[in-house]
Coordinates of C-alpha atoms and ligand atoms in Angstrom, one line a residue:
X17 CA -6.2 3.5 -5.9
X18 CA -3.1 1.8 -4.4
X19 CA -2.0 0.0 -1.4
X20 CA -0.5 1.2 1.9
X21 CA 3.2 0.5 2.1
X22 CA 2.9 -0.5 5.7
X23 CA -0.1 -2.9 5.9
X24 CA -0.5 -3.6 2.1
X25 CA -4.2 -3.1 2.3
X26 CA -5.9 -1.0 -0.4
X27 CA -6.3 2.6 0.7
X28 CA -10.1 3.1 0.7
X29 CA -10.6 6.3 2.5
X30 CA -7.5 8.3 1.5
X31 CA -6.7 11.1 3.9
X32 CA -3.0 11.8 4.0
X33 CA -0.7 12.0 7.0
X34 CA -0.4 15.8 6.6
X35 CA -4.2 16.2 6.9
X36 CA -4.4 13.8 9.9
X37 CA -1.4 15.5 11.4
X38 CA -3.2 18.8 11.3
X39 CA -6.0 17.3 13.4
X40 CA -3.7 15.7 15.9
X41 CA -1.7 18.9 16.1
X42 CA -4.8 20.9 16.9
X43 CA -5.7 18.5 19.6
X44 CA -2.2 18.3 21.1
X45 CA -2.0 22.1 21.2
X46 CA -4.8 22.0 23.7
X47 CA -3.8 19.1 25.8
X48 CA 0.0 18.9 25.5
X49 CA 1.6 21.6 23.3
X50 CA 5.2 20.5 24.2
X51 CA 4.7 17.4 22.1
X52 CA 3.9 19.1 18.8
X53 CA 7.5 19.3 17.7
X54 CA 7.9 15.6 18.3
X55 CA 4.7 14.8 16.4
X56 CA 6.4 16.3 13.3
X57 CA 9.4 14.1 13.8
X58 CA 7.2 11.0 14.1
X59 CA 5.4 11.9 10.9
X60 CA 8.6 12.2 9.0
X61 CA 9.7 8.8 10.2
X62 CA 6.9 7.1 8.4
X63 CA 6.3 9.5 5.5
X64 CA 7.9 8.1 2.3
X65 CA 7.0 11.2 0.3
X66 CA 5.5 9.4 -2.7
X67 CA 2.5 7.4 -3.5
X68 CA -0.2 6.6 -6.1
X69 CA -3.2 7.6 -4.1
X70 CA -4.3 11.2 -3.7
X71 CA -5.7 12.6 -0.5
X72 CA -9.4 13.4 -0.7
X73 CA -8.9 16.5 1.3
X74 CA -5.7 18.2 0.0
X75 CA -4.9 16.0 -3.1
X76 CA -1.3 15.4 -2.1
X77 CA 0.1 12.0 -3.0
X78 CA 0.1 9.5 -0.1
X79 CA 1.4 5.9 0.4
X80 CA 0.5 5.1 4.1
X81 CA -3.1 4.7 5.1
X82 CA -4.8 6.7 7.8
X83 CA -5.0 3.7 10.0
X84 CA -1.3 2.9 9.9
X85 CA -0.4 6.5 10.5
X86 CA -2.8 6.8 13.4
X87 CA -1.4 3.6 15.0
X88 CA 2.1 4.9 14.5
X89 CA 1.3 8.1 16.4
X90 CA -0.7 6.2 19.0
X91 CA 2.3 3.9 19.8
X92 CA 4.4 6.9 20.4
X93 CA 1.8 8.7 22.5
X94 CA 1.3 5.7 24.7
X95 CA 4.9 6.0 25.8
X96 CA 5.3 9.8 25.8
X97 CA 1.9 10.7 27.3
X98 CA 0.1 7.5 28.5
X99 CA -2.5 9.7 30.2
X100 CA -3.6 11.0 26.8
X101 CA -3.8 7.6 25.0
X102 CA -7.4 7.0 25.9
X103 CA -8.7 10.3 24.7
X104 CA -6.6 10.0 21.5
X105 CA -8.2 6.7 20.7
X106 CA -11.7 8.0 21.3
X107 CA -11.1 11.1 19.1
X108 CA -9.0 9.7 16.3
X109 CA -9.5 5.9 16.0
X110 CA -13.2 5.7 16.4
X111 CA -15.1 8.9 15.8
X112 CA -13.1 10.7 13.2
X113 CA -11.8 8.1 10.7
X114 CA -13.7 4.9 11.2
X115 CA -17.2 5.3 10.2
Ligands
ZN26 ZN1 -1.8 0.8 6.2
ZN27 ZN1 -4.2 15.5 2.7

């Protein structure tokens, strides 16, 4: 178990960016498919490509917690598609990851 390189909190529910990105991508494909390419770019921005924690879903190494990644995408979405920010929060911040 290691710490997130962004917020320095221990990663307690390790789901990597790739796995979260899949979920966000599936949602974006329905609501705003033209933003999917940009989503990949935003993920690369924050992805360091190393880490000491392995994802519980795909077992890839990860170094940024789900929370920081989700916030990173949320900040981008608020600017690019403000009309979607409310439903993003409902789907990804509260129901899916924080239980
Ligand atoms: Zn974090
Ligand atoms: Zn994963």
